[in-house]
Amino acid sequence: MSEPFVLVNLNEHYPERLPSDRRASGDGNDRRPPGPPGENPLESRVTKLETHIEYVRRDLDELRVDIREHRKETRTDFRVLFGALITAALGLAGMMGKGFGWL
């Protein structure tokens, strides 16, 4: 019977996934990050994140302004709609009063 699984050395099949420092030493114990010496690989990632956060903050500020304007418009629209509703109700009540001979 054959074995249920096969042990594969991934270093042989996918050498490009390992940093060149670790491939050269061969022991795999070298924990230096990939890239030129003295360069912090997280620095570029943090810079990208900071840029994205700036865009998110800008968009949130724009949304805040839009919501304030919408609230003002909603108040005005509500007042106009409420006034029209009251006028219509009073007009119908007057027509009913005149129709039933109350006025």
PDB file of N, CA and C in Angstrom:
ATOM      1  N   MET A   1       0.836  -1.186   0.000  1.00  0.00           N
ATOM      2  CA  MET A   1       0.000   0.000   0.000  1.00  0.00           C
ATOM      3  C   MET A   1       0.874   1.240   0.000  1.00  0.00           C
ATOM      4  N   SER A   2       0.376   2.295  -0.633  1.00  0.00           N
ATOM      5  CA  SER A   2       1.162   3.527  -0.688  1.00  0.00           C
ATOM      6  C   SER A   2       0.887   4.375   0.555  1.00  0.00           C
ATOM      7  N   GLU A   3       1.759   5.308   0.778  1.00  0.00           N
ATOM      8  CA  GLU A   3       1.619   6.222   1.918  1.00  0.00           C
ATOM      9  C   GLU A   3       0.434   7.166   1.676  1.00  0.00           C
ATOM     10  N   PRO A   4      -0.298   7.564   2.703  1.00  0.00           N
ATOM     11  CA  PRO A   4      -1.441   8.462   2.515  1.00  0.00           C
ATOM     12  C   PRO A   4      -1.015   9.890   2.162  1.00  0.00           C
ATOM     13  N   PHE A   5       0.212  10.246   2.442  1.00  0.00           N
ATOM     14  CA  PHE A   5       0.681  11.578   2.087  1.00  0.00           C
ATOM     15  C   PHE A   5       2.152  11.496   1.727  1.00  0.00           C
ATOM     16  N   VAL A   6       2.631  12.506   1.044  1.00  0.00           N
ATOM     17  CA  VAL A   6       4.011  12.542   0.598  1.00  0.00           C
ATOM     18  C   VAL A   6       4.652  13.785   1.187  1.00  0.00           C
ATOM     19  N   LEU A   7       5.794  13.643   1.786  1.00  0.00           N
ATOM     20  CA  LEU A   7       6.528  14.782   2.315  1.00  0.00           C
ATOM     21  C   LEU A   7       7.225  15.483   1.159  1.00  0.00           C
ATOM     22  N   VAL A   8       7.018  16.776   1.051  1.00  0.00           N
ATOM     23  CA  VAL A   8       7.593  17.553  -0.041  1.00  0.00           C
ATOM     24  C   VAL A   8       8.403  18.686   0.568  1.00  0.00           C
ATOM     25  N   ASN A   9       9.574  18.909   0.035  1.00  0.00           N
ATOM     26  CA  ASN A   9      10.399  20.031   0.466  1.00  0.00           C
ATOM     27  C   ASN A   9       9.994  21.240  -0.369  1.00  0.00           C
ATOM     28  N   LEU A  10       9.269  22.180   0.231  1.00  0.00           N
ATOM     29  CA  LEU A  10       8.779  23.343  -0.492  1.00  0.00           C
ATOM     30  C   LEU A  10       9.901  24.279  -0.902  1.00  0.00           C
ATOM     31  N   ASN A  11      11.044  24.229  -0.217  1.00  0.00           N
ATOM     32  CA  ASN A  11      12.166  25.083  -0.587  1.00  0.00           C
ATOM     33  C   ASN A  11      12.664  24.734  -1.979  1.00  0.00           C
ATOM     34  N   GLU A  12      12.565  23.492  -2.373  1.00  0.00           N
ATOM     35  CA  GLU A  12      13.017  23.087  -3.704  1.00  0.00           C
ATOM     36  C   GLU A  12      12.006  23.500  -4.770  1.00  0.00           C
ATOM     37  N   HIS A  13      10.728  23.414  -4.476  1.00  0.00           N
ATOM     38  CA  HIS A  13       9.703  23.682  -5.472  1.00  0.00           C
ATOM     39  C   HIS A  13       9.347  25.151  -5.607  1.00  0.00           C
ATOM     40  N   TYR A  14       9.434  25.913  -4.513  1.00  0.00           N
ATOM     41  CA  TYR A  14       9.067  27.327  -4.526  1.00  0.00           C
ATOM     42  C   TYR A  14      10.177  28.165  -3.921  1.00  0.00           C
ATOM     43  N   PRO A  15      11.335  28.239  -4.539  1.00  0.00           N
ATOM     44  CA  PRO A  15      12.431  29.001  -3.939  1.00  0.00           C
ATOM     45  C   PRO A  15      12.188  30.504  -3.976  1.00  0.00           C
ATOM     46  N   GLU A  16      11.354  31.006  -4.896  1.00  0.00           N
ATOM     47  CA  GLU A  16      11.139  32.448  -4.983  1.00  0.00           C
ATOM     48  C   GLU A  16      10.333  32.979  -3.811  1.00  0.00           C
ATOM     49  N   ARG A  17       9.687  32.139  -3.063  1.00  0.00           N
ATOM     50  CA  ARG A  17       8.903  32.587  -1.912  1.00  0.00           C
ATOM     51  C   ARG A  17       9.783  32.893  -0.706  1.00  0.00           C
ATOM     52  N   LEU A  18      10.988  32.401  -0.712  1.00  0.00           N
ATOM     53  CA  LEU A  18      11.886  32.642   0.412  1.00  0.00           C
ATOM     54  C   LEU A  18      12.823  33.788   0.087  1.00  0.00           C
ATOM     55  N   PRO A  19      13.157  34.613   1.082  1.00  0.00           N
ATOM     56  CA  PRO A  19      14.133  35.669   0.843  1.00  0.00           C
ATOM     57  C   PRO A  19      15.475  35.061   0.444  1.00  0.00           C
ATOM     58  N   SER A  20      16.243  35.808  -0.334  1.00  0.00           N
ATOM     59  CA  SER A  20      17.520  35.295  -0.828  1.00  0.00           C
ATOM     60  C   SER A  20      18.480  34.994   0.326  1.00  0.00           C
ATOM     61  N   ASP A  21      18.402  35.743   1.428  1.00  0.00           N
ATOM     62  CA  ASP A  21      19.285  35.499   2.573  1.00  0.00           C
ATOM     63  C   ASP A  21      19.047  34.106   3.143  1.00  0.00           C
ATOM     64  N   ARG A  22      17.796  33.700   3.228  1.00  0.00           N
ATOM     65  CA  ARG A  22      17.487  32.405   3.828  1.00  0.00           C
ATOM     66  C   ARG A  22      17.841  31.262   2.881  1.00  0.00           C
ATOM     67  N   ARG A  23      17.690  31.483   1.557  1.00  0.00           N
ATOM     68  CA  ARG A  23      18.059  30.451   0.599  1.00  0.00           C
ATOM     69  C   ARG A  23      19.556  30.227   0.592  1.00  0.00           C
ATOM     70  N   ALA A  24      20.294  31.334   0.748  1.00  0.00           N
ATOM     71  CA  ALA A  24      21.746  31.210   0.679  1.00  0.00           C
ATOM     72  C   ALA A  24      22.286  30.438   1.871  1.00  0.00           C
ATOM     73  N   SER A  25      21.731  30.709   3.070  1.00  0.00           N
ATOM     74  CA  SER A  25      22.261  30.032   4.249  1.00  0.00           C
ATOM     75  C   SER A  25      21.816  28.581   4.307  1.00  0.00           C
ATOM     76  N   GLY A  26      20.590  28.325   3.845  1.00  0.00           N
ATOM     77  CA  GLY A  26      20.118  26.946   3.784  1.00  0.00           C
ATOM     78  C   GLY A  26      19.585  26.398   5.084  1.00  0.00           C
ATOM     79  N   ASP A  27      19.870  27.038   6.210  1.00  0.00           N
ATOM     80  CA  ASP A  27      19.400  26.484   7.481  1.00  0.00           C
ATOM     81  C   ASP A  27      18.014  26.992   7.856  1.00  0.00           C
ATOM     82  N   GLY A  28      17.567  28.107   7.271  1.00  0.00           N
ATOM     83  CA  GLY A  28      16.236  28.613   7.548  1.00  0.00           C
ATOM     84  C   GLY A  28      16.120  29.350   8.871  1.00  0.00           C
ATOM     85  N   ASN A  29      17.216  29.508   9.611  1.00  0.00           N
ATOM     86  CA  ASN A  29      17.171  30.182  10.906  1.00  0.00           C
ATOM     87  C   ASN A  29      17.405  31.679  10.781  1.00  0.00           C
ATOM     88  N   ASP A  30      17.766  32.163   9.618  1.00  0.00           N
ATOM     89  CA  ASP A  30      18.028  33.577   9.423  1.00  0.00           C
ATOM     90  C   ASP A  30      16.695  34.311   9.348  1.00  0.00           C
ATOM     91  N   ARG A  31      16.420  35.209  10.277  1.00  0.00           N
ATOM     92  CA  ARG A  31      15.118  35.889  10.366  1.00  0.00           C
ATOM     93  C   ARG A  31      15.171  37.312   9.832  1.00  0.00           C
ATOM     94  N   ARG A  32      16.162  37.691   9.061  1.00  0.00           N
ATOM     95  CA  ARG A  32      16.228  39.048   8.535  1.00  0.00           C
ATOM     96  C   ARG A  32      15.138  39.249   7.497  1.00  0.00           C
ATOM     97  N   PRO A  33      14.504  40.442   7.479  1.00  0.00           N
ATOM     98  CA  PRO A  33      13.460  40.698   6.484  1.00  0.00           C
ATOM     99  C   PRO A  33      14.077  40.855   5.102  1.00  0.00           C
ATOM    100  N   PRO A  34      13.306  40.585   4.052  1.00  0.00           N
ATOM    101  CA  PRO A  34      13.827  40.744   2.705  1.00  0.00           C
ATOM    102  C   PRO A  34      14.037  42.209   2.373  1.00  0.00           C
ATOM    103  N   GLY A  35      14.911  42.485   1.452  1.00  0.00           N
ATOM    104  CA  GLY A  35      15.160  43.856   1.020  1.00  0.00           C
ATOM    105  C   GLY A  35      16.570  44.271   1.363  1.00  0.00           C
ATOM    106  N   PRO A  36      16.916  45.492   0.959  1.00  0.00           N
ATOM    107  CA  PRO A  36      18.271  45.982   1.227  1.00  0.00           C
ATOM    108  C   PRO A  36      18.513  46.144   2.720  1.00  0.00           C
ATOM    109  N   PRO A  37      19.765  46.001   3.157  1.00  0.00           N
ATOM    110  CA  PRO A  37      20.054  46.183   4.588  1.00  0.00           C
ATOM    111  C   PRO A  37      19.764  47.619   5.006  1.00  0.00           C
ATOM    112  N   GLY A  38      19.213  47.774   6.179  1.00  0.00           N
ATOM    113  CA  GLY A  38      18.904  49.089   6.726  1.00  0.00           C
ATOM    114  C   GLY A  38      17.528  49.600   6.344  1.00  0.00           C
ATOM    115  N   GLU A  39      16.862  48.958   5.416  1.00  0.00           N
ATOM    116  CA  GLU A  39      15.520  49.386   5.012  1.00  0.00           C
ATOM    117  C   GLU A  39      14.490  48.615   5.819  1.00  0.00           C
ATOM    118  N   ASN A  40      13.541  49.336   6.383  1.00  0.00           N
ATOM    119  CA  ASN A  40      12.489  48.707   7.164  1.00  0.00           C
ATOM    120  C   ASN A  40      11.337  48.355   6.218  1.00  0.00           C
ATOM    121  N   PRO A  41      11.006  47.072   6.057  1.00  0.00           N
ATOM    122  CA  PRO A  41       9.944  46.709   5.113  1.00  0.00           C
ATOM    123  C   PRO A  41       8.565  47.190   5.545  1.00  0.00           C
ATOM    124  N   LEU A  42       8.390  47.458   6.837  1.00  0.00           N
ATOM    125  CA  LEU A  42       7.085  47.917   7.310  1.00  0.00           C
ATOM    126  C   LEU A  42       6.870  49.401   7.031  1.00  0.00           C
ATOM    127  N   GLU A  43       7.946  50.131   6.797  1.00  0.00           N
ATOM    128  CA  GLU A  43       7.822  51.572   6.616  1.00  0.00           C
ATOM    129  C   GLU A  43       6.957  51.919   5.406  1.00  0.00           C
ATOM    130  N   SER A  44       7.150  51.226   4.301  1.00  0.00           N
ATOM    131  CA  SER A  44       6.343  51.526   3.120  1.00  0.00           C
ATOM    132  C   SER A  44       4.887  51.133   3.354  1.00  0.00           C
ATOM    133  N   ARG A  45       4.669  50.047   4.058  1.00  0.00           N
ATOM    134  CA  ARG A  45       3.302  49.612   4.343  1.00  0.00           C
ATOM    135  C   ARG A  45       2.605  50.601   5.265  1.00  0.00           C
ATOM    136  N   VAL A  46       3.317  51.097   6.257  1.00  0.00           N
ATOM    137  CA  VAL A  46       2.731  52.077   7.182  1.00  0.00           C
ATOM    138  C   VAL A  46       2.418  53.372   6.436  1.00  0.00           C
ATOM    139  N   THR A  47       3.297  53.765   5.514  1.00  0.00           N
ATOM    140  CA  THR A  47       3.051  54.968   4.725  1.00  0.00           C
ATOM    141  C   THR A  47       1.788  54.805   3.889  1.00  0.00           C
ATOM    142  N   LYS A  48       1.603  53.625   3.287  1.00  0.00           N
ATOM    143  CA  LYS A  48       0.387  53.368   2.520  1.00  0.00           C
ATOM    144  C   LYS A  48      -0.845  53.461   3.413  1.00  0.00           C
ATOM    145  N   LEU A  49      -0.760  52.861   4.596  1.00  0.00           N
ATOM    146  CA  LEU A  49      -1.900  52.906   5.515  1.00  0.00           C
ATOM    147  C   LEU A  49      -2.222  54.335   5.932  1.00  0.00           C
ATOM    148  N   GLU A  50      -1.190  55.131   6.198  1.00  0.00           N
ATOM    149  CA  GLU A  50      -1.422  56.524   6.578  1.00  0.00           C
ATOM    150  C   GLU A  50      -2.111  57.276   5.455  1.00  0.00           C
ATOM    151  N   THR A  51      -1.704  57.006   4.216  1.00  0.00           N
ATOM    152  CA  THR A  51      -2.327  57.666   3.075  1.00  0.00           C
ATOM    153  C   THR A  51      -3.797  57.271   2.970  1.00  0.00           C
ATOM    154  N   HIS A  52      -4.069  55.991   3.140  1.00  0.00           N
ATOM    155  CA  HIS A  52      -5.461  55.535   3.074  1.00  0.00           C
ATOM    156  C   HIS A  52      -6.299  56.146   4.191  1.00  0.00           C
ATOM    157  N   ILE A  53      -5.742  56.258   5.372  1.00  0.00           N
ATOM    158  CA  ILE A  53      -6.468  56.861   6.499  1.00  0.00           C
ATOM    159  C   ILE A  53      -6.768  58.322   6.205  1.00  0.00           C
ATOM    160  N   GLU A  54      -5.830  59.034   5.573  1.00  0.00           N
ATOM    161  CA  GLU A  54      -6.087  60.431   5.211  1.00  0.00           C
ATOM    162  C   GLU A  54      -7.280  60.526   4.258  1.00  0.00           C
ATOM    163  N   TYR A  55      -7.333  59.630   3.271  1.00  0.00           N
ATOM    164  CA  TYR A  55      -8.452  59.636   2.338  1.00  0.00           C
ATOM    165  C   TYR A  55      -9.761  59.303   3.054  1.00  0.00           C
ATOM    166  N   VAL A  56      -9.725  58.362   3.968  1.00  0.00           N
ATOM    167  CA  VAL A  56     -10.937  57.993   4.708  1.00  0.00           C
ATOM    168  C   VAL A  56     -11.412  59.168   5.550  1.00  0.00           C
ATOM    169  N   ARG A  57     -10.483  59.856   6.203  1.00  0.00           N
ATOM    170  CA  ARG A  57     -10.865  61.020   7.015  1.00  0.00           C
ATOM    171  C   ARG A  57     -11.467  62.115   6.154  1.00  0.00           C
ATOM    172  N   ARG A  58     -10.857  62.360   4.971  1.00  0.00           N
ATOM    173  CA  ARG A  58     -11.381  63.382   4.070  1.00  0.00           C
ATOM    174  C   ARG A  58     -12.799  63.033   3.637  1.00  0.00           C
ATOM    175  N   ASP A  59     -13.012  61.762   3.292  1.00  0.00           N
ATOM    176  CA  ASP A  59     -14.342  61.333   2.871  1.00  0.00           C
ATOM    177  C   ASP A  59     -15.355  61.449   4.005  1.00  0.00           C
ATOM    178  N   LEU A  60     -14.938  61.121   5.226  1.00  0.00           N
ATOM    179  CA  LEU A  60     -15.839  61.246   6.373  1.00  0.00           C
ATOM    180  C   LEU A  60     -16.201  62.710   6.629  1.00  0.00           C
ATOM    181  N   ASP A  61     -15.220  63.606   6.472  1.00  0.00           N
ATOM    182  CA  ASP A  61     -15.514  65.027   6.648  1.00  0.00           C
ATOM    183  C   ASP A  61     -16.523  65.507   5.609  1.00  0.00           C
ATOM    184  N   GLU A  62     -16.377  65.048   4.360  1.00  0.00           N
ATOM    185  CA  GLU A  62     -17.338  65.410   3.325  1.00  0.00           C
ATOM    186  C   GLU A  62     -18.720  64.859   3.644  1.00  0.00           C
ATOM    187  N   LEU A  63     -18.778  63.633   4.142  1.00  0.00           N
ATOM    188  CA  LEU A  63     -20.068  63.048   4.516  1.00  0.00           C
ATOM    189  C   LEU A  63     -20.713  63.824   5.652  1.00  0.00           C
ATOM    190  N   ARG A  64     -19.902  64.256   6.599  1.00  0.00           N
ATOM    191  CA  ARG A  64     -20.424  65.033   7.723  1.00  0.00           C
ATOM    192  C   ARG A  64     -21.093  66.316   7.230  1.00  0.00           C
ATOM    193  N   VAL A  65     -20.432  67.006   6.293  1.00  0.00           N
ATOM    194  CA  VAL A  65     -21.000  68.243   5.740  1.00  0.00           C
ATOM    195  C   VAL A  65     -22.279  67.932   4.974  1.00  0.00           C
ATOM    196  N   ASP A  66     -22.264  66.864   4.178  1.00  0.00           N
ATOM    197  CA  ASP A  66     -23.456  66.494   3.408  1.00  0.00           C
ATOM    198  C   ASP A  66     -24.631  66.170   4.320  1.00  0.00           C
ATOM    199  N   ILE A  67     -24.373  65.482   5.417  1.00  0.00           N
ATOM    200  CA  ILE A  67     -25.455  65.124   6.347  1.00  0.00           C
ATOM    201  C   ILE A  67     -26.024  66.367   7.012  1.00  0.00           C
ATOM    202  N   ARG A  68     -25.168  67.325   7.361  1.00  0.00           N
ATOM    203  CA  ARG A  68     -25.670  68.572   7.959  1.00  0.00           C
ATOM    204  C   ARG A  68     -26.571  69.319   6.982  1.00  0.00           C
ATOM    205  N   GLU A  69     -26.143  69.399   5.714  1.00  0.00           N
ATOM    206  CA  GLU A  69     -26.967  70.065   4.703  1.00  0.00           C
ATOM    207  C   GLU A  69     -28.287  69.328   4.516  1.00  0.00           C
ATOM    208  N   HIS A  70     -28.232  68.009   4.520  1.00  0.00           N
ATOM    209  CA  HIS A  70     -29.454  67.218   4.359  1.00  0.00           C
ATOM    210  C   HIS A  70     -30.423  67.456   5.516  1.00  0.00           C
ATOM    211  N   ARG A  71     -29.894  67.564   6.721  1.00  0.00           N
ATOM    212  CA  ARG A  71     -30.765  67.839   7.879  1.00  0.00           C
ATOM    213  C   ARG A  71     -31.459  69.181   7.740  1.00  0.00           C
ATOM    214  N   LYS A  72     -30.700  70.202   7.280  1.00  0.00           N
ATOM    215  CA  LYS A  72     -31.311  71.524   7.096  1.00  0.00           C
ATOM    216  C   LYS A  72     -32.410  71.463   6.056  1.00  0.00           C
ATOM    217  N   GLU A  73     -32.130  70.778   4.938  1.00  0.00           N
ATOM    218  CA  GLU A  73     -33.133  70.661   3.883  1.00  0.00           C
ATOM    219  C   GLU A  73     -34.351  69.883   4.373  1.00  0.00           C
ATOM    220  N   THR A  74     -34.112  68.867   5.182  1.00  0.00           N
ATOM    221  CA  THR A  74     -35.209  68.051   5.693  1.00  0.00           C
ATOM    222  C   THR A  74     -36.109  68.882   6.601  1.00  0.00           C
ATOM    223  N   ARG A  75     -35.516  69.720   7.438  1.00  0.00           N
ATOM    224  CA  ARG A  75     -36.329  70.594   8.310  1.00  0.00           C
ATOM    225  C   ARG A  75     -37.201  71.519   7.476  1.00  0.00           C
ATOM    226  N   THR A  76     -36.600  72.128   6.450  1.00  0.00           N
ATOM    227  CA  THR A  76     -37.361  73.042   5.604  1.00  0.00           C
ATOM    228  C   THR A  76     -38.462  72.293   4.877  1.00  0.00           C
ATOM    229  N   ASP A  77     -38.125  71.126   4.327  1.00  0.00           N
ATOM    230  CA  ASP A  77     -39.130  70.331   3.616  1.00  0.00           C
ATOM    231  C   ASP A  77     -40.263  69.915   4.550  1.00  0.00           C
ATOM    232  N   PHE A  78     -39.922  69.548   5.784  1.00  0.00           N
ATOM    233  CA  PHE A  78     -40.946  69.140   6.742  1.00  0.00           C
ATOM    234  C   PHE A  78     -41.878  70.304   7.054  1.00  0.00           C
ATOM    235  N   ARG A  79     -41.335  71.488   7.235  1.00  0.00           N
ATOM    236  CA  ARG A  79     -42.169  72.650   7.556  1.00  0.00           C
ATOM    237  C   ARG A  79     -43.109  72.983   6.405  1.00  0.00           C
ATOM    238  N   VAL A  80     -42.601  72.907   5.179  1.00  0.00           N
ATOM    239  CA  VAL A  80     -43.446  73.182   4.019  1.00  0.00           C
ATOM    240  C   VAL A  80     -44.535  72.122   3.907  1.00  0.00           C
ATOM    241  N   LEU A  81     -44.172  70.849   4.060  1.00  0.00           N
ATOM    242  CA  LEU A  81     -45.134  69.759   3.965  1.00  0.00           C
ATOM    243  C   LEU A  81     -46.185  69.851   5.069  1.00  0.00           C
ATOM    244  N   PHE A  82     -45.747  70.179   6.290  1.00  0.00           N
ATOM    245  CA  PHE A  82     -46.684  70.298   7.399  1.00  0.00           C
ATOM    246  C   PHE A  82     -47.649  71.457   7.160  1.00  0.00           C
ATOM    247  N   GLY A  83     -47.139  72.574   6.650  1.00  0.00           N
ATOM    248  CA  GLY A  83     -48.010  73.716   6.340  1.00  0.00           C
ATOM    249  C   GLY A  83     -49.029  73.364   5.272  1.00  0.00           C
ATOM    250  N   ALA A  84     -48.594  72.631   4.244  1.00  0.00           N
ATOM    251  CA  ALA A  84     -49.524  72.230   3.185  1.00  0.00           C
ATOM    252  C   ALA A  84     -50.581  71.283   3.728  1.00  0.00           C
ATOM    253  N   LEU A  85     -50.202  70.396   4.625  1.00  0.00           N
ATOM    254  CA  LEU A  85     -51.148  69.449   5.217  1.00  0.00           C
ATOM    255  C   LEU A  85     -52.186  70.180   6.063  1.00  0.00           C
ATOM    256  N   ILE A  86     -51.752  71.123   6.853  1.00  0.00           N
ATOM    257  CA  ILE A  86     -52.681  71.894   7.690  1.00  0.00           C
ATOM    258  C   ILE A  86     -53.635  72.700   6.799  1.00  0.00           C
ATOM    259  N   THR A  87     -53.116  73.330   5.751  1.00  0.00           N
ATOM    260  CA  THR A  87     -53.957  74.113   4.836  1.00  0.00           C
ATOM    261  C   THR A  87     -55.000  73.229   4.169  1.00  0.00           C
ATOM    262  N   ALA A  88     -54.565  72.050   3.719  1.00  0.00           N
ATOM    263  CA  ALA A  88     -55.511  71.130   3.066  1.00  0.00           C
ATOM    264  C   ALA A  88     -56.576  70.665   4.053  1.00  0.00           C
ATOM    265  N   ALA A  89     -56.173  70.364   5.290  1.00  0.00           N
ATOM    266  CA  ALA A  89     -57.136  69.898   6.293  1.00  0.00           C
ATOM    267  C   ALA A  89     -58.156  70.991   6.611  1.00  0.00           C
ATOM    268  N   LEU A  90     -57.685  72.230   6.771  1.00  0.00           N
ATOM    269  CA  LEU A  90     -58.608  73.334   7.050  1.00  0.00           C
ATOM    270  C   LEU A  90     -59.529  73.611   5.864  1.00  0.00           C
ATOM    271  N   GLY A  91     -58.967  73.499   4.639  1.00  0.00           N
ATOM    272  CA  GLY A  91     -59.804  73.703   3.447  1.00  0.00           C
ATOM    273  C   GLY A  91     -60.884  72.645   3.349  1.00  0.00           C
ATOM    274  N   LEU A  92     -60.549  71.381   3.598  1.00  0.00           N
ATOM    275  CA  LEU A  92     -61.552  70.318   3.567  1.00  0.00           C
ATOM    276  C   LEU A  92     -62.582  70.485   4.672  1.00  0.00           C
ATOM    277  N   ALA A  93     -62.118  70.890   5.863  1.00  0.00           N
ATOM    278  CA  ALA A  93     -63.058  71.110   6.964  1.00  0.00           C
ATOM    279  C   ALA A  93     -64.030  72.244   6.608  1.00  0.00           C
ATOM    280  N   GLY A  94     -63.537  73.303   5.953  1.00  0.00           N
ATOM    281  CA  GLY A  94     -64.401  74.403   5.533  1.00  0.00           C
ATOM    282  C   GLY A  94     -65.415  73.961   4.492  1.00  0.00           C
ATOM    283  N   MET A  95     -64.959  73.128   3.553  1.00  0.00           N
ATOM    284  CA  MET A  95     -65.891  72.625   2.534  1.00  0.00           C
ATOM    285  C   MET A  95     -66.953  71.723   3.160  1.00  0.00           C
ATOM    286  N   MET A  96     -66.544  70.918   4.141  1.00  0.00           N
ATOM    287  CA  MET A  96     -67.519  70.059   4.824  1.00  0.00           C
ATOM    288  C   MET A  96     -68.517  70.906   5.612  1.00  0.00           C
ATOM    289  N   GLY A  97     -67.983  71.914   6.286  1.00  0.00           N
ATOM    290  CA  GLY A  97     -68.865  72.793   7.080  1.00  0.00           C
ATOM    291  C   GLY A  97     -69.889  73.488   6.199  1.00  0.00           C
ATOM    292  N   LYS A  98     -69.426  73.997   5.053  1.00  0.00           N
ATOM    293  CA  LYS A  98     -70.346  74.675   4.150  1.00  0.00           C
ATOM    294  C   LYS A  98     -71.337  73.691   3.528  1.00  0.00           C
ATOM    295  N   GLY A  99     -70.862  72.499   3.192  1.00  0.00           N
ATOM    296  CA  GLY A  99     -71.721  71.473   2.582  1.00  0.00           C
ATOM    297  C   GLY A  99     -72.806  70.999   3.543  1.00  0.00           C
ATOM    298  N   PHE A 100     -72.471  70.844   4.828  1.00  0.00           N
ATOM    299  CA  PHE A 100     -73.462  70.402   5.812  1.00  0.00           C
ATOM    300  C   PHE A 100     -74.259  71.548   6.403  1.00  0.00           C
ATOM    301  N   GLY A 101     -73.953  72.763   5.972  1.00  0.00           N
ATOM    302  CA  GLY A 101     -74.702  73.932   6.437  1.00  0.00           C
ATOM    303  C   GLY A 101     -74.273  74.397   7.814  1.00  0.00           C
ATOM    304  N   TRP A 102     -73.106  74.064   8.249  1.00  0.00           N
ATOM    305  CA  TRP A 102     -72.631  74.503   9.543  1.00  0.00           C
ATOM    306  C   TRP A 102     -72.079  75.915   9.504  1.00  0.00           C
ATOM    307  N   LEU A 103     -71.697  76.379   8.331  1.00  0.00           N
ATOM    308  CA  LEU A 103     -71.138  77.724   8.227  1.00  0.00           C
ATOM    309  C   LEU A 103     -72.089  78.648   7.517  1.00  0.00           C
TER     310      LEU A 103
END
